Short mmCIF file of C-alpha atoms in Angstrom, two decimals:
data_model
loop_
_atom_site.label_atom_id
_atom_site.label_comp_id
_atom_site.label_asym_id
_atom_site.label_seq_id
_atom_site.Cartn_x
_atom_site.Cartn_y
_atom_site.Cartn_z
CA UNK Z 1 -5.68 -62.31 -6.61
CA UNK Z 2 -4.92 -58.91 -8.22
CA UNK Z 3 -5.52 -55.95 -5.91
CA UNK Z 4 -5.38 -52.28 -6.83
CA UNK Z 5 -2.96 -49.98 -5.07
CA UNK Z 6 -4.60 -48.19 -2.08
CA UNK Z 7 -5.27 -44.47 -2.46
CA UNK Z 8 -2.99 -42.05 -0.70
CA UNK Z 9 -3.68 -41.85 3.05
CA UNK Z 10 -0.70 -40.36 4.93
CA UNK Z 11 -0.58 -41.17 8.64
CA UNK Z 12 1.25 -39.82 11.65
CA UNK Z 13 3.58 -42.45 13.14
CA UNK Z 14 3.96 -43.31 16.83
CA UNK Z 15 6.43 -46.05 17.83
CA UNK Z 16 7.00 -47.73 21.21
CA UNK Z 17 9.99 -50.08 21.07
CA UNK Z 18 9.44 -51.44 24.61
CA UNK Z 19 6.38 -53.65 25.34
CA UNK Z 20 3.25 -51.79 26.48
CA UNK Z 21 0.84 -53.42 28.90
CA UNK Z 22 -2.41 -54.25 27.07
CA UNK Z 23 -4.71 -52.34 29.46
CA UNK Z 24 -2.41 -49.34 29.38
CA UNK Z 25 -2.42 -49.44 25.58
CA UNK Z 26 -6.20 -49.58 25.47
CA UNK Z 27 -6.39 -46.47 27.65
CA UNK Z 28 -3.92 -44.61 25.43
CA UNK Z 29 -5.73 -45.72 22.24
CA UNK Z 30 -8.98 -44.32 23.64
CA UNK Z 31 -7.19 -41.04 24.31
CA UNK Z 32 -5.96 -41.02 20.70
CA UNK Z 33 -9.54 -41.64 19.53
CA UNK Z 34 -10.84 -38.71 21.55
CA UNK Z 35 -7.99 -36.50 20.25
CA UNK Z 36 -8.84 -37.47 16.69
CA UNK Z 37 -12.52 -36.68 17.28
CA UNK Z 38 -11.59 -33.27 18.69
CA UNK Z 39 -9.27 -32.56 15.75
CA UNK Z 40 -6.13 -32.31 17.85
CA UNK Z 41 -4.56 -35.47 16.38
CA UNK Z 42 -4.05 -36.48 12.75
CA UNK Z 43 -4.81 -40.00 11.46
CA UNK Z 44 -2.32 -42.17 13.33
CA UNK Z 45 -0.52 -45.51 13.11
CA UNK Z 46 0.83 -46.65 16.49
CA UNK Z 47 3.39 -49.44 16.32
CA UNK Z 48 4.06 -51.35 19.56
CA UNK Z 49 4.12 -54.75 21.16
CA UNK Z 50 2.50 -56.28 24.22
CA UNK Z 51 3.63 -58.70 26.94
CA UNK Z 52 2.03 -62.12 26.37
CA UNK Z 53 -1.77 -61.87 26.40
CA UNK Z 54 -4.74 -63.47 24.70
CA UNK Z 55 -7.53 -61.10 23.60
CA UNK Z 56 -11.04 -62.33 22.81
CA UNK Z 57 -13.97 -60.78 20.95
CA UNK Z 58 -17.66 -61.14 21.79
CA UNK Z 59 -18.03 -64.03 19.33
CA UNK Z 60 -15.21 -66.13 20.77
CA UNK Z 61 -16.48 -69.61 21.71
CA UNK Z 62 -15.63 -70.97 25.17
CA UNK Z 63 -14.00 -74.04 23.62
CA UNK Z 64 -11.61 -71.75 21.75
CA UNK Z 65 -10.15 -70.23 24.91
CA UNK Z 66 -6.57 -71.14 25.94
CA UNK Z 67 -5.95 -74.44 27.65
CA UNK Z 68 -3.69 -72.90 30.31
CA UNK Z 69 -4.04 -70.11 32.86
CA UNK Z 70 -0.42 -69.03 32.51
CA UNK Z 71 -1.14 -66.24 30.00
CA UNK Z 72 -3.78 -63.56 30.81
CA UNK Z 73 -7.00 -63.40 28.76
CA UNK Z 74 -8.52 -59.98 28.11
CA UNK Z 75 -11.89 -59.13 26.64
CA UNK Z 76 -11.80 -56.60 23.85
CA UNK Z 77 -14.31 -54.44 21.95
CA UNK Z 78 -12.65 -54.95 18.54
CA UNK Z 79 -14.00 -57.10 15.78
CA UNK Z 80 -12.67 -60.60 15.21
CA UNK Z 81 -12.18 -63.51 17.58
CA UNK Z 82 -9.34 -64.80 19.76
CA UNK Z 83 -5.80 -63.73 19.05
CA UNK Z 84 -2.44 -63.76 20.87
CA UNK Z 85 -0.04 -60.88 21.46
CA UNK Z 86 3.50 -61.34 22.71
CA UNK Z 87 7.22 -60.88 22.17
CA UNK Z 88 8.37 -60.88 18.57
CA UNK Z 89 5.06 -59.50 17.28
CA UNK Z 90 4.37 -55.97 16.02
CA UNK Z 91 0.91 -54.57 16.75
CA UNK Z 92 -0.38 -51.65 14.74
CA UNK Z 93 -3.24 -49.61 16.13
CA UNK Z 94 -4.93 -47.38 13.54
CA UNK Z 95 -6.80 -44.30 14.67
CA UNK Z 96 -8.10 -43.06 11.34
CA UNK Z 97 -11.05 -41.03 10.18
CA UNK Z 98 -13.02 -42.95 7.55
CA UNK Z 99 -13.70 -41.11 4.28
CA UNK Z 100 -17.16 -40.22 3.01
CA UNK Z 101 -19.01 -43.41 2.07
CA UNK Z 102 -16.28 -45.61 3.50
CA UNK Z 103 -17.11 -48.29 6.12
CA UNK Z 104 -14.81 -50.07 8.47
CA UNK Z 105 -14.88 -53.20 6.32
CA UNK Z 106 -13.67 -51.11 3.35
CA UNK Z 107 -10.79 -49.83 5.43
CA UNK Z 108 -9.91 -53.32 6.66
CA UNK Z 109 -9.53 -54.39 3.02
CA UNK Z 110 -7.09 -51.47 2.54
CA UNK Z 111 -5.16 -52.50 5.67
CA UNK Z 112 -4.88 -56.04 4.38
CA UNK Z 113 -3.44 -54.81 1.06
CA UNK Z 114 -0.90 -52.54 2.73
CA UNK Z 115 0.24 -55.48 4.85
CA UNK Z 116 0.50 -57.67 1.78
CA UNK Z 117 2.72 -55.00 0.26
CA UNK Z 118 4.85 -54.79 3.44
CA UNK Z 119 5.34 -58.55 3.56
CA UNK Z 120 6.32 -58.56 -0.09
CA UNK Z 121 8.99 -55.98 0.69
CA UNK Z 122 10.26 -58.27 3.45
CA UNK Z 123 10.50 -61.18 1.04
CA UNK Z 124 7.34 -63.05 2.13
CA UNK Z 125 4.76 -63.33 -0.68
CA UNK Z 126 1.32 -62.91 0.90
CA UNK Z 127 -2.34 -62.40 0.10
CA UNK Z 128 -5.67 -61.46 1.54
CA UNK Z 129 -8.58 -63.88 1.22
CA UNK Z 130 -12.27 -63.52 0.52
CA UNK Z 131 -14.60 -65.33 2.92
CA UNK Z 132 -16.83 -68.00 1.35
CA UNK Z 133 -20.54 -67.58 2.17
CA UNK Z 134 -21.39 -69.03 5.58
CA UNK Z 135 -17.76 -69.60 6.57
CA UNK Z 136 -15.80 -68.08 9.46
CA UNK Z 137 -14.30 -64.74 8.46
CA UNK Z 138 -10.91 -64.93 6.79
CA UNK Z 139 -9.95 -61.39 7.63
CA UNK Z 140 -6.16 -61.04 7.87
CA UNK Z 141 -3.16 -61.88 5.70
CA UNK Z 142 -1.90 -65.30 4.62
CA UNK Z 143 1.35 -66.54 3.11
CA UNK Z 144 1.05 -67.54 -0.55
CA UNK Z 145 3.56 -70.36 -0.58
CA UNK Z 146 2.63 -72.13 2.65
CA UNK Z 147 -0.97 -71.05 3.18
CA UNK Z 148 -0.38 -70.03 6.78
CA UNK Z 149 -1.81 -67.00 8.58
CA UNK Z 150 0.78 -64.38 9.39
CA UNK Z 151 -1.34 -61.30 10.30
CA UNK Z 152 -4.45 -61.05 12.43
CA UNK Z 153 -6.75 -58.05 12.03
CA UNK Z 154 -9.54 -56.84 14.27
CA UNK Z 155 -10.97 -53.30 14.11
CA UNK Z 156 -13.98 -51.26 15.05
CA UNK Z 157 -15.19 -47.76 14.31
CA UNK Z 158 -17.15 -45.19 16.28
CA UNK Z 159 -18.42 -41.91 14.87
CA UNK Z 160 -16.42 -42.54 11.73
CA UNK Z 161 -13.06 -43.14 13.41
CA UNK Z 162 -11.32 -46.50 13.59
CA UNK Z 163 -9.55 -48.08 16.54
CA UNK Z 164 -7.62 -51.33 17.16
CA UNK Z 165 -5.81 -52.75 14.12
CA UNK Z 166 -3.43 -55.57 13.19
CA UNK Z 167 -0.87 -57.96 14.67
CA UNK Z 168 2.02 -59.08 12.47
CA UNK Z 169 4.02 -62.08 13.70
CA UNK Z 170 7.67 -61.32 13.02
CA UNK Z 171 9.84 -63.67 15.07
CA UNK Z 172 10.08 -65.61 18.31
CA UNK Z 173 8.16 -68.41 20.04
CA UNK Z 174 4.95 -69.51 18.27
CA UNK Z 175 4.02 -72.04 20.95
CA UNK Z 176 1.33 -69.89 22.62
CA UNK Z 177 -0.72 -70.03 19.43
CA UNK Z 178 -1.11 -73.78 20.01
CA UNK Z 179 -2.82 -73.23 23.38
CA UNK Z 180 -6.04 -71.84 21.91
CA UNK Z 181 -8.03 -71.63 18.66
CA UNK Z 182 -6.90 -68.53 16.82
CA UNK Z 183 -9.30 -66.36 14.83
CA UNK Z 184 -12.15 -68.87 15.28
CA UNK Z 185 -10.37 -71.23 12.83
CA UNK Z 186 -9.60 -74.63 14.44
CA UNK Z 187 -7.42 -75.75 11.51
CA UNK Z 188 -5.49 -72.53 10.99
CA UNK Z 189 -1.70 -72.64 10.98
CA UNK Z 190 -0.12 -69.51 12.36
CA UNK Z 191 3.36 -68.47 11.24
CA UNK Z 192 5.81 -65.60 11.44
CA UNK Z 193 8.19 -63.79 9.10
CA UNK Z 194 11.22 -65.52 10.64
CA UNK Z 195 9.82 -69.00 9.98
CA UNK Z 196 8.77 -68.27 6.41
CA UNK Z 197 12.17 -66.76 5.48
CA UNK Z 198 14.09 -69.51 7.29
CA UNK Z 199 12.38 -72.11 5.12
CA UNK Z 200 13.72 -70.21 2.14
CA UNK Z 201 17.20 -70.05 3.66
CA UNK Z 202 16.97 -66.31 4.46
CA UNK Z 203 17.48 -64.42 7.74
CA UNK Z 204 14.76 -62.61 9.69
CA UNK Z 205 14.68 -58.86 9.06
CA UNK Z 206 14.19 -58.21 12.78
CA UNK Z 207 11.73 -55.90 14.50
CA UNK Z 208 13.40 -52.56 13.68
CA UNK Z 209 13.51 -53.23 9.93
CA UNK Z 210 9.94 -54.57 9.94
CA UNK Z 211 8.70 -51.40 11.67
CA UNK Z 212 10.37 -49.35 8.94
CA UNK Z 213 8.76 -51.38 6.20
CA UNK Z 214 5.32 -51.14 7.88
CA UNK Z 215 5.68 -47.34 8.18
CA UNK Z 216 6.46 -47.12 4.48
CA UNK Z 217 3.56 -49.34 3.50
CA UNK Z 218 1.13 -47.21 5.55
CA UNK Z 219 2.63 -43.89 4.44
CA UNK Z 220 3.33 -43.17 8.09
CA UNK Z 221 5.91 -40.71 9.34
CA UNK Z 222 6.69 -39.00 12.64
CA UNK Z 223 5.93 -35.64 11.02
CA UNK Z 224 2.43 -34.19 11.19
CA UNK Z 225 0.36 -35.19 8.17
CA UNK Z 226 -1.53 -31.89 8.06
CA UNK Z 227 -3.98 -29.93 10.18
CA UNK Z 228 -6.62 -32.29 11.52
CA UNK Z 229 -10.21 -31.15 11.80
CA UNK Z 230 -12.84 -32.04 14.39
CA UNK Z 231 -15.12 -34.94 13.50
CA UNK Z 232 -18.81 -34.19 13.71
#
């Protein structure tokens, strides 16, 4: 599938290298949203990780919930269905003002393409997929060579500003994914960068290098990206 290069959209970068509790992160993300609405924060990419937790959307079926009570399950207001967050994964929350005429689905397509570009830079050929009519949504990013899902995406928008974002599996234990039905897709195979590169005889880039590549793909830097304006 040939995709055009996303238009310029510089972001301000925030990075937490230590895991952030999911509930704490949701509170901080809401603060970022309010700051963006008030015009005191530029469009922002927040890269972080969470201690092990399952998050579920409103459409998650009871039979898709985890088969163990060892990992917390949190309800979320984002789009999408069940996903897992934990060690070895990089989460990216995007607090971004949508452009005139742009909907959240349009922005999700851009996010997918930027993640495809990032994975390509890490040596993992990847692609986004269109959803066949009547099928479960295939939002996210998939590996080209093995057909596995490597990125989950779930976003929402309010008053023209996005929240939530993506989760890129980089390295570590994939076993928790086998405890539930990810993304509403019973047959999905989840993977991470480490696994895909190991099968090609290559080492994992690690979390630090992956964060750097993600920042580049999203045009995100720690510097201010300009004077933000209030959102009507």
